[in-house]
Amino acid sequence: MNTIKNKKIAIVGGGPGGLTLARLLQMNGLDVTVYERDANQHARAQGATLDLHEESGLNALQHAGLMDAFRANYRPGADKLCVVNKKAEIVFDDHESSHRETSRPEIDRGPLQQILLDSLLPDTVIWDSHFVSLSPQDDSWKLDFKNGIFAFADIVIAADGANSKLRPYVTPLKAFYSGYTALEGVVYHSEVASPKIYELLRGGKIFALEDKISLIVSSKGDGSLVFYTCGQHEESWTRDSGIDFSDQAQVFAWFQQEYADWDEIWRELFENAASSYTPRPLYCMPLDQTWEAAPNLTLLGDAAHLMPPFAGEGVNMAMLDALELSQCLLDTHYPDTQSAIAAYEKQMLARSSEVAEQSLSATIAFHSPDAISFMLGVLGQSEP
Ligand SMILES: Cc1cc2nc3c(=O)[nH]c(=O)nc-3n(C[C@H](O)[C@H](O)[C@H](O)COP(=O)(O)OP(=O)(O)OC[C@H]3O[C@@H](n4cnc5c(N)ncnc54)[C@H](O)[C@@H]3O)c2cc1C
């Protein structure tokens, strides 16, 4: 029996997880609406390039019938990597080699979002829908949004990311602080604005690791670059550091102090970054989390299993969740939606716990005195 036929499905959050799920359900004839907080598709700059993995992100796109669109939009060579120390001395560079030709192709977040949006029927995504609360209505739900609009749905899926407002309706568990905070910056027109970094990047990525700090730079297809620098900070650092992260000069002053003996090349980033730094304290959901499956409400992606980004799995896990959830919901062997949700959550929680554990270990290793050795190990290289 298909228990979700003729049911109204609301997905809250139009990130990679929510949009992938919408596509997978809609292509099977289901009634899906995505409620997204952003005012429109272009309201927010999309962050760095993502590598999609064969068994997860690409697998979901394959099932969604979107591999041709992906091939037309991914960035060959964007996975090429240069690993350096703080003096910008190269310890690993695979730009010339073909040995890592990739099962993990890179795509910018903007084009990935576009592919997914283009695959949906018109008006599937209702923009400017900032979810605030959920109330039960017999066997269904009423969703209320900040702008006073409301909607009804038989099944609600939370895909609203790291600070999910829907998570508390499923579990009282809360994310714990990992001990690390990243600062995200962007340099537009990077070829002109930061020519030395641009040359080192060569359309790929730079990992600079030393002093228990990571600095990861990614090129983007529009000529900009995105960088994240991460280190150990108090949970309240974003608030208590006294730095106004929207003031480029203040962040630059902090950089000069904290990175005093790093090479001059890194100045290019902090001198030329747009005044739109985003501090990101990194949180993780408990690895042993579990809960009783609800009859018509579940979570996916960061809403379900937020973790630090150092395993490079967040988007991949969100898209694999979407695939597995769609498969469970469409599986006619389950007697009811609750059983389908329970089956999905069982495998999703087990899988994400393993990945979150790897991600926490990688976070510590990337910020240890042996970070470069760790990175070379990940790349299958021995120390020079
Ligand atoms: C610094 C950093 C670097 C990262 N690098 C990588 C990487 O290289 N590879 C990788 O795989 N992952 C990476 N990640 C993780 C990745 O970004 C997330 O895991 C992934 O985006 C999760 O997808 P999602 O669809 O679950 O949530 P999101 O992408 O967060 O999407 C959630 C959506 O919900 C919307 N939303 C939020 N609240 C509401 C609300 N109340 N009402 C309505 N809509 C709402 C948001 O606007 C957003 O569109 C990184 C994360 C960080 C912080």
Short mmCIF file of C-alpha atoms and ligand atoms in Angstrom, two decimals:
data_model
loop_
_atom_site.label_atom_id
_atom_site.label_comp_id
_atom_site.label_asym_id
_atom_site.label_seq_id
_atom_site.Cartn_x
_atom_site.Cartn_y
_atom_site.Cartn_z
CA MET A 1 0.00 0.00 0.00
CA ASN A 2 1.37 3.44 -0.85
CA THR A 3 0.64 5.30 2.37
CA ILE A 4 1.51 8.79 1.11
CA LYS A 5 -0.49 8.87 -2.13
CA ASN A 6 -2.86 11.88 -2.15
CA LYS A 7 -1.21 13.30 0.97
CA LYS A 8 0.04 16.87 1.14
CA ILE A 9 3.75 16.95 1.94
CA ALA A 10 5.45 20.09 3.30
CA ILE A 11 9.23 20.34 3.23
CA VAL A 12 10.57 23.19 5.34
CA GLY A 13 13.89 24.45 3.96
CA GLY A 14 15.03 24.65 0.35
CA GLY A 15 18.69 23.72 0.80
CA PRO A 16 20.28 20.79 -1.08
CA GLY A 17 18.52 18.25 1.17
CA GLY A 18 15.02 19.73 0.94
CA LEU A 19 15.17 20.40 -2.81
CA THR A 20 16.52 16.91 -3.58
CA LEU A 21 13.69 15.35 -1.61
CA ALA A 22 11.12 17.56 -3.35
CA ARG A 23 12.41 16.41 -6.75
CA LEU A 24 12.46 12.71 -5.78
CA LEU A 25 8.90 12.80 -4.44
CA GLN A 26 7.49 15.02 -7.17
CA MET A 27 8.87 12.85 -9.99
CA ASN A 28 6.83 10.04 -8.41
CA GLY A 29 3.64 12.06 -8.65
CA LEU A 30 3.41 13.29 -5.06
CA ASP A 31 2.02 16.62 -3.86
CA VAL A 32 5.03 18.51 -2.46
CA THR A 33 5.56 22.11 -1.39
CA VAL A 34 8.87 23.55 -0.16
CA TYR A 35 8.68 26.46 2.29
CA GLU A 36 11.91 28.48 2.18
CA ARG A 37 12.91 31.37 4.45
CA ASP A 38 14.90 33.31 1.82
CA ALA A 39 12.96 36.05 0.02
CA ASN A 40 13.94 34.60 -3.35
CA GLN A 41 16.54 32.40 -5.00
CA HIS A 42 19.11 35.20 -5.15
CA ALA A 43 18.58 36.62 -1.66
CA ARG A 44 21.76 35.07 -0.27
CA ALA A 45 25.17 34.36 -1.81
CA GLN A 46 25.77 30.63 -1.93
CA GLY A 47 29.01 29.47 -0.24
CA ALA A 48 31.97 27.43 -1.44
CA THR A 49 32.28 24.63 -3.92
CA LEU A 50 31.10 21.16 -2.88
CA ASP A 51 32.49 17.78 -3.80
CA LEU A 52 29.72 15.27 -4.37
CA HIS A 53 30.43 11.65 -3.56
CA GLU A 54 29.46 8.69 -5.72
CA GLU A 55 27.70 6.75 -2.98
CA SER A 56 25.71 9.72 -1.62
CA GLY A 57 25.28 13.11 -3.36
CA LEU A 58 25.80 11.73 -6.89
CA ASN A 59 23.70 8.67 -6.10
CA ALA A 60 20.80 10.98 -5.17
CA LEU A 61 21.23 13.05 -8.34
CA GLN A 62 21.32 9.83 -10.39
CA HIS A 63 17.98 8.71 -8.91
CA ALA A 64 16.62 12.22 -9.48
CA GLY A 65 17.47 11.95 -13.20
CA LEU A 66 19.76 14.96 -12.95
CA MET A 67 23.19 13.61 -13.89
CA ASP A 68 23.18 15.24 -17.35
CA ALA A 69 22.42 18.61 -15.75
CA PHE A 70 25.17 17.93 -13.20
CA ARG A 71 27.72 17.06 -15.90
CA ALA A 72 26.88 20.29 -17.71
CA ASN A 73 27.52 22.33 -14.57
CA TYR A 74 30.27 20.74 -12.52
CA ARG A 75 33.78 22.20 -12.48
CA PRO A 76 36.44 19.78 -13.73
CA GLY A 77 39.71 20.49 -11.93
CA ALA A 78 38.09 22.28 -9.00
CA ASP A 79 39.01 19.29 -6.82
CA LYS A 80 42.74 19.89 -7.41
CA LEU A 81 44.40 20.56 -4.15
CA CYS A 82 47.45 22.36 -2.85
CA VAL A 83 48.48 21.71 0.76
CA VAL A 84 50.82 24.28 2.32
CA ASN A 85 52.16 25.36 5.69
CA LYS A 86 51.76 28.86 7.12
CA LYS A 87 54.74 30.09 5.09
CA ALA A 88 52.87 28.98 1.96
CA GLU A 89 55.50 26.29 1.31
CA ILE A 90 53.92 23.58 -0.78
CA VAL A 91 53.91 20.10 0.73
CA PHE A 92 51.45 18.58 -1.71
CA ASP A 93 50.11 19.75 -5.07
CA ASP A 94 48.15 17.58 -7.47
CA HIS A 95 47.52 20.12 -10.22
CA GLU A 96 49.88 18.35 -12.60
CA SER A 97 48.99 14.81 -11.72
CA SER A 98 46.09 12.77 -13.02
CA HIS A 99 46.21 10.16 -10.23
CA ARG A 100 43.36 11.65 -8.24
CA GLU A 101 40.99 11.93 -11.22
CA THR A 102 37.98 12.03 -9.43
CA SER A 103 34.97 10.17 -8.20
CA ARG A 104 34.24 13.34 -6.19
CA PRO A 105 33.52 16.05 -8.75
CA GLU A 106 33.01 19.61 -7.54
CA ILE A 107 30.07 21.87 -8.19
CA ASP A 108 29.37 25.36 -6.88
CA ARG A 109 26.39 25.63 -4.54
CA GLY A 110 24.60 28.13 -6.81
CA PRO A 111 24.49 25.87 -9.91
CA LEU A 112 23.54 22.85 -7.75
CA GLN A 113 20.62 24.84 -6.33
CA GLN A 114 19.67 25.94 -9.86
CA ILE A 115 19.66 22.37 -11.20
CA LEU A 116 17.38 21.25 -8.37
CA LEU A 117 15.04 24.26 -8.69
CA ASP A 118 14.79 23.78 -12.47
CA SER A 119 13.76 20.17 -11.92
CA LEU A 120 10.67 21.14 -9.90
CA LEU A 121 7.22 22.12 -11.14
CA PRO A 122 6.56 25.89 -11.09
CA ASP A 123 5.61 27.28 -7.66
CA THR A 124 6.80 24.21 -5.78
CA VAL A 125 9.00 26.50 -3.67
CA ILE A 126 7.18 29.18 -1.69
CA TRP A 127 9.87 31.79 -0.95
CA ASP A 128 9.75 34.18 2.00
CA SER A 129 8.25 31.46 4.21
CA HIS A 130 10.16 31.67 7.47
CA PHE A 131 8.73 28.81 9.53
CA VAL A 132 8.04 29.67 13.17
CA SER A 133 5.73 27.03 14.63
CA LEU A 134 3.85 23.82 14.09
CA SER A 135 0.52 22.77 15.61
CA PRO A 136 -1.32 19.47 15.27
CA GLN A 137 -4.68 19.49 13.45
CA ASP A 138 -6.30 16.03 13.81
CA ASP A 139 -3.97 13.79 11.76
CA SER A 140 -2.18 16.65 10.03
CA TRP A 141 -0.25 19.85 10.79
CA LYS A 142 -0.65 23.59 10.61
CA LEU A 143 2.55 25.46 9.81
CA ASP A 144 2.87 29.13 10.72
CA PHE A 145 5.32 31.49 9.09
CA LYS A 146 6.83 34.79 10.23
CA ASN A 147 4.97 36.84 7.62
CA GLY A 148 1.61 35.74 9.03
CA ILE A 149 0.94 33.18 6.30
CA PHE A 150 0.04 29.62 7.31
CA ALA A 151 -0.29 26.29 5.54
CA PHE A 152 -1.62 22.80 6.21
CA ALA A 153 0.10 19.50 5.44
CA ASP A 154 -0.39 15.80 6.15
CA ILE A 155 3.34 15.11 6.38
CA VAL A 156 6.05 17.60 7.41
CA ILE A 157 9.73 17.15 6.68
CA ALA A 158 12.26 19.38 8.40
CA ALA A 159 15.11 20.31 6.06
CA ASP A 160 15.76 23.67 7.69
CA GLY A 161 19.44 23.20 8.42
CA ALA A 162 21.77 23.72 11.37
CA ASN A 163 19.48 25.81 13.58
CA SER A 164 16.33 23.87 12.71
CA LYS A 165 13.19 25.34 14.24
CA LEU A 166 11.41 22.03 13.62
CA ARG A 167 13.94 19.80 15.41
CA PRO A 168 12.42 20.43 18.88
CA TYR A 169 9.09 18.98 17.64
CA VAL A 170 10.94 15.67 17.02
CA THR A 171 13.57 15.49 19.77
CA PRO A 172 14.55 17.47 22.88
CA LEU A 173 18.23 16.71 22.12
CA LYS A 174 20.43 19.70 21.41
CA ALA A 175 23.65 20.15 19.46
CA PHE A 176 26.87 20.51 21.48
CA TYR A 177 29.65 22.97 20.69
CA SER A 178 32.67 21.27 19.07
CA GLY A 179 35.20 23.72 20.54
CA TYR A 180 35.96 25.23 17.12
CA THR A 181 34.70 28.29 15.30
CA ALA A 182 35.23 29.02 11.61
CA LEU A 183 35.23 32.43 10.00
CA GLU A 184 34.03 32.55 6.42
CA GLY A 185 35.11 35.29 4.00
CA VAL A 186 34.76 35.99 0.30
CA VAL A 187 37.00 37.80 -2.19
CA TYR A 188 35.32 38.89 -5.40
CA HIS A 189 37.28 39.18 -8.69
CA SER A 190 40.03 37.16 -7.08
CA GLU A 191 42.35 37.15 -10.11
CA VAL A 192 42.81 40.90 -9.70
CA ALA A 193 42.13 41.31 -5.97
CA SER A 194 44.35 38.48 -4.71
CA PRO A 195 46.65 37.51 -7.60
CA LYS A 196 49.16 35.43 -5.62
CA ILE A 197 46.46 33.36 -3.98
CA TYR A 198 44.74 33.04 -7.36
CA GLU A 199 47.94 31.64 -8.83
CA LEU A 200 48.35 29.15 -5.99
CA LEU A 201 44.69 28.11 -6.26
CA ARG A 202 44.73 27.45 -10.01
CA GLY A 203 40.99 26.94 -10.00
CA GLY A 204 41.15 24.42 -7.14
CA LYS A 205 41.57 24.49 -3.37
CA ILE A 206 44.29 25.44 -0.89
CA PHE A 207 44.60 23.88 2.56
CA ALA A 208 46.99 25.86 4.79
CA LEU A 209 47.58 24.10 8.11
CA GLU A 210 49.76 25.14 11.03
CA ASP A 211 49.65 26.57 14.57
CA LYS A 212 46.44 24.59 15.21
CA ILE A 213 44.71 26.77 12.63
CA SER A 214 43.23 25.72 9.30
CA LEU A 215 42.77 28.10 6.38
CA ILE A 216 40.90 26.58 3.46
CA VAL A 217 40.48 28.53 0.23
CA SER A 218 38.19 27.45 -2.63
CA SER A 219 37.90 28.98 -6.08
CA LYS A 220 34.43 29.48 -7.51
CA GLY A 221 33.25 29.47 -11.10
CA ASP A 222 32.23 33.15 -10.98
CA GLY A 223 35.83 34.29 -10.34
CA SER A 224 35.37 34.81 -6.61
CA LEU A 225 36.97 32.74 -3.90
CA VAL A 226 35.65 31.67 -0.53
CA PHE A 227 37.86 31.02 2.48
CA TYR A 228 37.28 29.56 5.90
CA THR A 229 39.73 29.90 8.72
CA CYS A 230 39.07 27.80 11.78
CA GLY A 231 40.59 27.40 15.22
CA GLN A 232 39.78 26.59 18.82
CA HIS A 233 37.70 29.30 20.49
CA GLU A 234 35.30 29.65 23.39
CA GLU A 235 31.71 28.99 22.40
CA SER A 236 30.91 32.66 23.05
CA TRP A 237 33.86 33.98 21.00
CA THR A 238 31.69 35.34 18.21
CA ARG A 239 29.87 37.51 20.74
CA ASP A 240 32.62 38.22 23.27
CA SER A 241 35.70 38.73 21.09
CA GLY A 242 34.82 42.39 20.62
CA ILE A 243 35.27 42.02 16.87
CA ASP A 244 32.57 43.43 14.64
CA PHE A 245 32.59 40.81 11.89
CA SER A 246 30.83 43.14 9.49
CA ASP A 247 33.75 45.57 9.73
CA GLN A 248 36.50 44.51 7.34
CA ALA A 249 39.11 46.69 9.12
CA GLN A 250 38.42 45.08 12.50
CA VAL A 251 38.75 41.57 11.09
CA PHE A 252 41.94 42.59 9.30
CA ALA A 253 43.39 43.92 12.59
CA TRP A 254 42.54 40.58 14.27
CA PHE A 255 44.18 38.71 11.39
CA GLN A 256 47.38 40.76 11.66
CA GLN A 257 47.65 39.92 15.32
CA GLU A 258 46.70 36.22 15.14
CA TYR A 259 48.59 35.36 11.95
CA ALA A 260 51.60 37.61 12.64
CA ASP A 261 54.19 35.06 11.50
CA TRP A 262 52.19 33.63 8.61
CA ASP A 263 53.39 34.47 5.09
CA GLU A 264 52.49 37.82 3.50
CA ILE A 265 50.45 36.03 0.83
CA TRP A 266 47.55 35.50 3.26
CA ARG A 267 47.14 39.29 3.64
CA GLU A 268 45.62 39.24 0.17
CA LEU A 269 42.60 37.45 1.58
CA PHE A 270 41.93 39.60 4.63
CA GLU A 271 42.85 42.88 2.92
CA ASN A 272 40.47 42.28 0.05
CA ALA A 273 37.61 40.33 1.57
CA ALA A 274 34.13 41.77 1.34
CA SER A 275 32.72 43.10 4.61
CA SER A 276 30.51 40.08 4.90
CA TYR A 277 32.45 37.73 7.16
CA THR A 278 30.32 35.01 8.69
CA PRO A 279 31.53 33.54 11.99
CA ARG A 280 30.39 29.93 12.30
CA PRO A 281 30.68 28.27 15.70
CA LEU A 282 30.69 24.56 14.80
CA TYR A 283 28.14 22.35 16.53
CA CYS A 284 27.38 18.64 16.41
CA MET A 285 24.29 16.62 17.33
CA PRO A 286 24.96 13.83 19.89
CA LEU A 287 26.39 10.73 18.19
CA ASP A 288 24.09 8.37 20.07
CA GLN A 289 20.92 10.33 19.43
CA THR A 290 17.73 8.42 18.86
CA TRP A 291 14.00 9.08 19.21
CA GLU A 292 10.62 7.46 18.68
CA ALA A 293 9.49 7.90 15.06
CA ALA A 294 6.53 10.27 14.69
CA PRO A 295 3.54 9.32 12.49
CA ASN A 296 3.94 12.20 10.03
CA LEU A 297 6.99 14.31 10.87
CA THR A 298 10.71 13.71 10.30
CA LEU A 299 14.07 15.43 9.78
CA LEU A 300 16.86 15.32 7.23
CA GLY A 301 20.27 16.86 6.61
CA ASP A 302 21.74 19.30 9.13
CA ALA A 303 18.38 19.53 10.88
CA ALA A 304 18.80 15.85 11.80
CA HIS A 305 22.54 15.43 12.23
CA LEU A 306 24.45 18.68 12.26
CA MET A 307 28.21 18.02 12.38
CA PRO A 308 31.42 20.02 11.79
CA PRO A 309 32.33 20.24 8.09
CA PHE A 310 35.78 18.62 8.21
CA ALA A 311 34.71 15.30 6.72
CA GLY A 312 33.20 17.17 3.72
CA GLU A 313 30.04 15.10 4.06
CA GLY A 314 27.26 17.52 5.10
CA VAL A 315 25.65 18.10 1.72
CA ASN A 316 26.30 14.53 0.67
CA MET A 317 24.56 13.20 3.78
CA ALA A 318 21.62 15.61 3.30
CA MET A 319 21.15 14.40 -0.29
CA LEU A 320 21.48 10.73 0.69
CA ASP A 321 18.92 11.29 3.46
CA ALA A 322 16.58 12.70 0.80
CA LEU A 323 17.10 9.61 -1.37
CA GLU A 324 16.59 7.13 1.47
CA LEU A 325 13.58 8.97 2.87
CA SER A 326 11.93 9.13 -0.55
CA GLN A 327 12.56 5.40 -1.02
CA CYS A 328 11.05 4.54 2.37
CA LEU A 329 8.02 6.79 1.86
CA LEU A 330 7.40 5.33 -1.61
CA ASP A 331 7.93 1.72 -0.52
CA THR A 332 4.54 -0.01 -0.62
CA HIS A 333 5.63 -2.69 1.88
CA TYR A 334 5.28 -0.40 4.90
CA PRO A 335 1.82 -0.58 6.49
CA ASP A 336 1.79 3.13 7.35
CA THR A 337 3.83 6.33 7.09
CA GLN A 338 5.14 6.00 10.64
CA SER A 339 6.76 2.63 9.81
CA ALA A 340 8.33 4.15 6.69
CA ILE A 341 9.68 7.08 8.74
CA ALA A 342 10.97 4.69 11.43
CA ALA A 343 12.87 2.63 8.83
CA TYR A 344 14.38 5.76 7.29
CA GLU A 345 15.39 7.23 10.66
CA LYS A 346 16.99 3.99 11.83
CA GLN A 347 19.43 3.86 8.91
CA MET A 348 19.91 7.64 8.76
CA LEU A 349 20.84 7.90 12.47
CA ALA A 350 23.25 4.95 12.31
CA ARG A 351 24.97 6.25 9.18
CA SER A 352 25.18 9.87 10.30
CA SER A 353 26.56 8.89 13.70
CA GLU A 354 29.51 7.16 12.02
CA VAL A 355 30.16 10.11 9.74
CA ALA A 356 29.83 12.64 12.58
CA GLU A 357 32.41 10.67 14.56
CA GLN A 358 34.81 10.83 11.60
CA SER A 359 34.09 14.51 11.24
CA LEU A 360 34.82 15.26 14.91
CA SER A 361 38.11 13.31 14.70
CA ALA A 362 39.05 15.14 11.50
CA THR A 363 38.25 18.48 13.16
CA ILE A 364 40.70 17.69 15.97
CA ALA A 365 43.34 16.35 13.56
CA PHE A 366 43.15 19.38 11.24
CA HIS A 367 43.87 21.61 14.25
CA SER A 368 46.62 19.55 15.83
CA PRO A 369 50.40 20.06 15.55
CA ASP A 370 50.41 17.10 13.13
CA ALA A 371 47.74 18.53 10.82
CA ILE A 372 49.88 18.32 7.69
CA SER A 373 50.82 14.67 8.32
CA PHE A 374 47.15 13.90 8.87
CA MET A 375 46.19 15.62 5.63
CA LEU A 376 48.91 13.79 3.69
CA GLY A 377 47.64 10.53 5.18
CA VAL A 378 44.11 11.34 3.99
CA LEU A 379 45.56 11.92 0.53
CA GLY A 380 47.47 8.63 0.63
CA GLN A 381 50.84 10.43 0.65
CA SER A 382 53.79 10.11 2.97
CA GLU A 383 55.60 13.14 4.39
CA PRO A 384 58.08 14.83 2.03
C1 LIG B 1 32.10 26.35 6.88
C2 LIG B 1 31.35 25.20 6.28
C3 LIG B 1 31.88 24.49 5.21
C4 LIG B 1 31.21 23.39 4.68
N1 LIG B 1 31.77 22.68 3.66
C5 LIG B 1 31.14 21.58 3.19
C6 LIG B 1 31.70 20.81 2.14
O1 LIG B 1 32.77 21.11 1.61
N2 LIG B 1 31.03 19.69 1.73
C7 LIG B 1 29.85 19.32 2.28
O2 LIG B 1 29.27 18.29 1.87
N3 LIG B 1 29.28 20.03 3.26
C8 LIG B 1 29.89 21.14 3.74
N4 LIG B 1 29.34 21.87 4.75
C9 LIG B 1 28.09 21.40 5.36
C10 LIG B 1 26.90 21.73 4.48
O3 LIG B 1 26.87 23.11 4.19
C11 LIG B 1 25.61 21.31 5.15
O4 LIG B 1 25.75 20.05 5.74
C12 LIG B 1 24.49 21.23 4.12
O5 LIG B 1 24.29 22.49 3.51
C13 LIG B 1 23.21 20.73 4.77
O6 LIG B 1 22.17 20.75 3.83
P1 LIG B 1 20.67 20.95 4.32
O7 LIG B 1 19.84 20.95 3.09
O8 LIG B 1 20.37 19.98 5.39
O9 LIG B 1 20.65 22.37 5.04
P2 LIG B 1 21.02 23.82 4.50
O10 LIG B 1 21.93 23.76 3.33
O11 LIG B 1 21.45 24.61 5.69
O12 LIG B 1 19.62 24.36 4.00
C14 LIG B 1 18.62 24.72 4.91
C15 LIG B 1 17.63 25.63 4.20
O13 LIG B 1 16.57 25.90 5.10
C16 LIG B 1 16.29 27.28 5.11
N5 LIG B 1 15.75 27.59 6.43
C17 LIG B 1 16.41 27.69 7.60
N6 LIG B 1 15.57 28.00 8.60
C18 LIG B 1 14.33 28.09 8.05
C19 LIG B 1 13.03 28.39 8.57
N7 LIG B 1 12.85 28.65 9.88
N8 LIG B 1 11.99 28.40 7.72
C20 LIG B 1 12.16 28.13 6.39
N9 LIG B 1 13.38 27.85 5.83
C21 LIG B 1 14.44 27.83 6.66
C22 LIG B 1 17.62 27.95 4.83
O14 LIG B 1 17.44 29.26 4.31
C23 LIG B 1 18.24 26.98 3.82
O15 LIG B 1 17.87 27.29 2.50
C24 LIG B 1 29.97 23.00 5.25
C25 LIG B 1 29.41 23.73 6.30
C26 LIG B 1 30.10 24.81 6.81
C27 LIG B 1 29.51 25.60 7.98
#
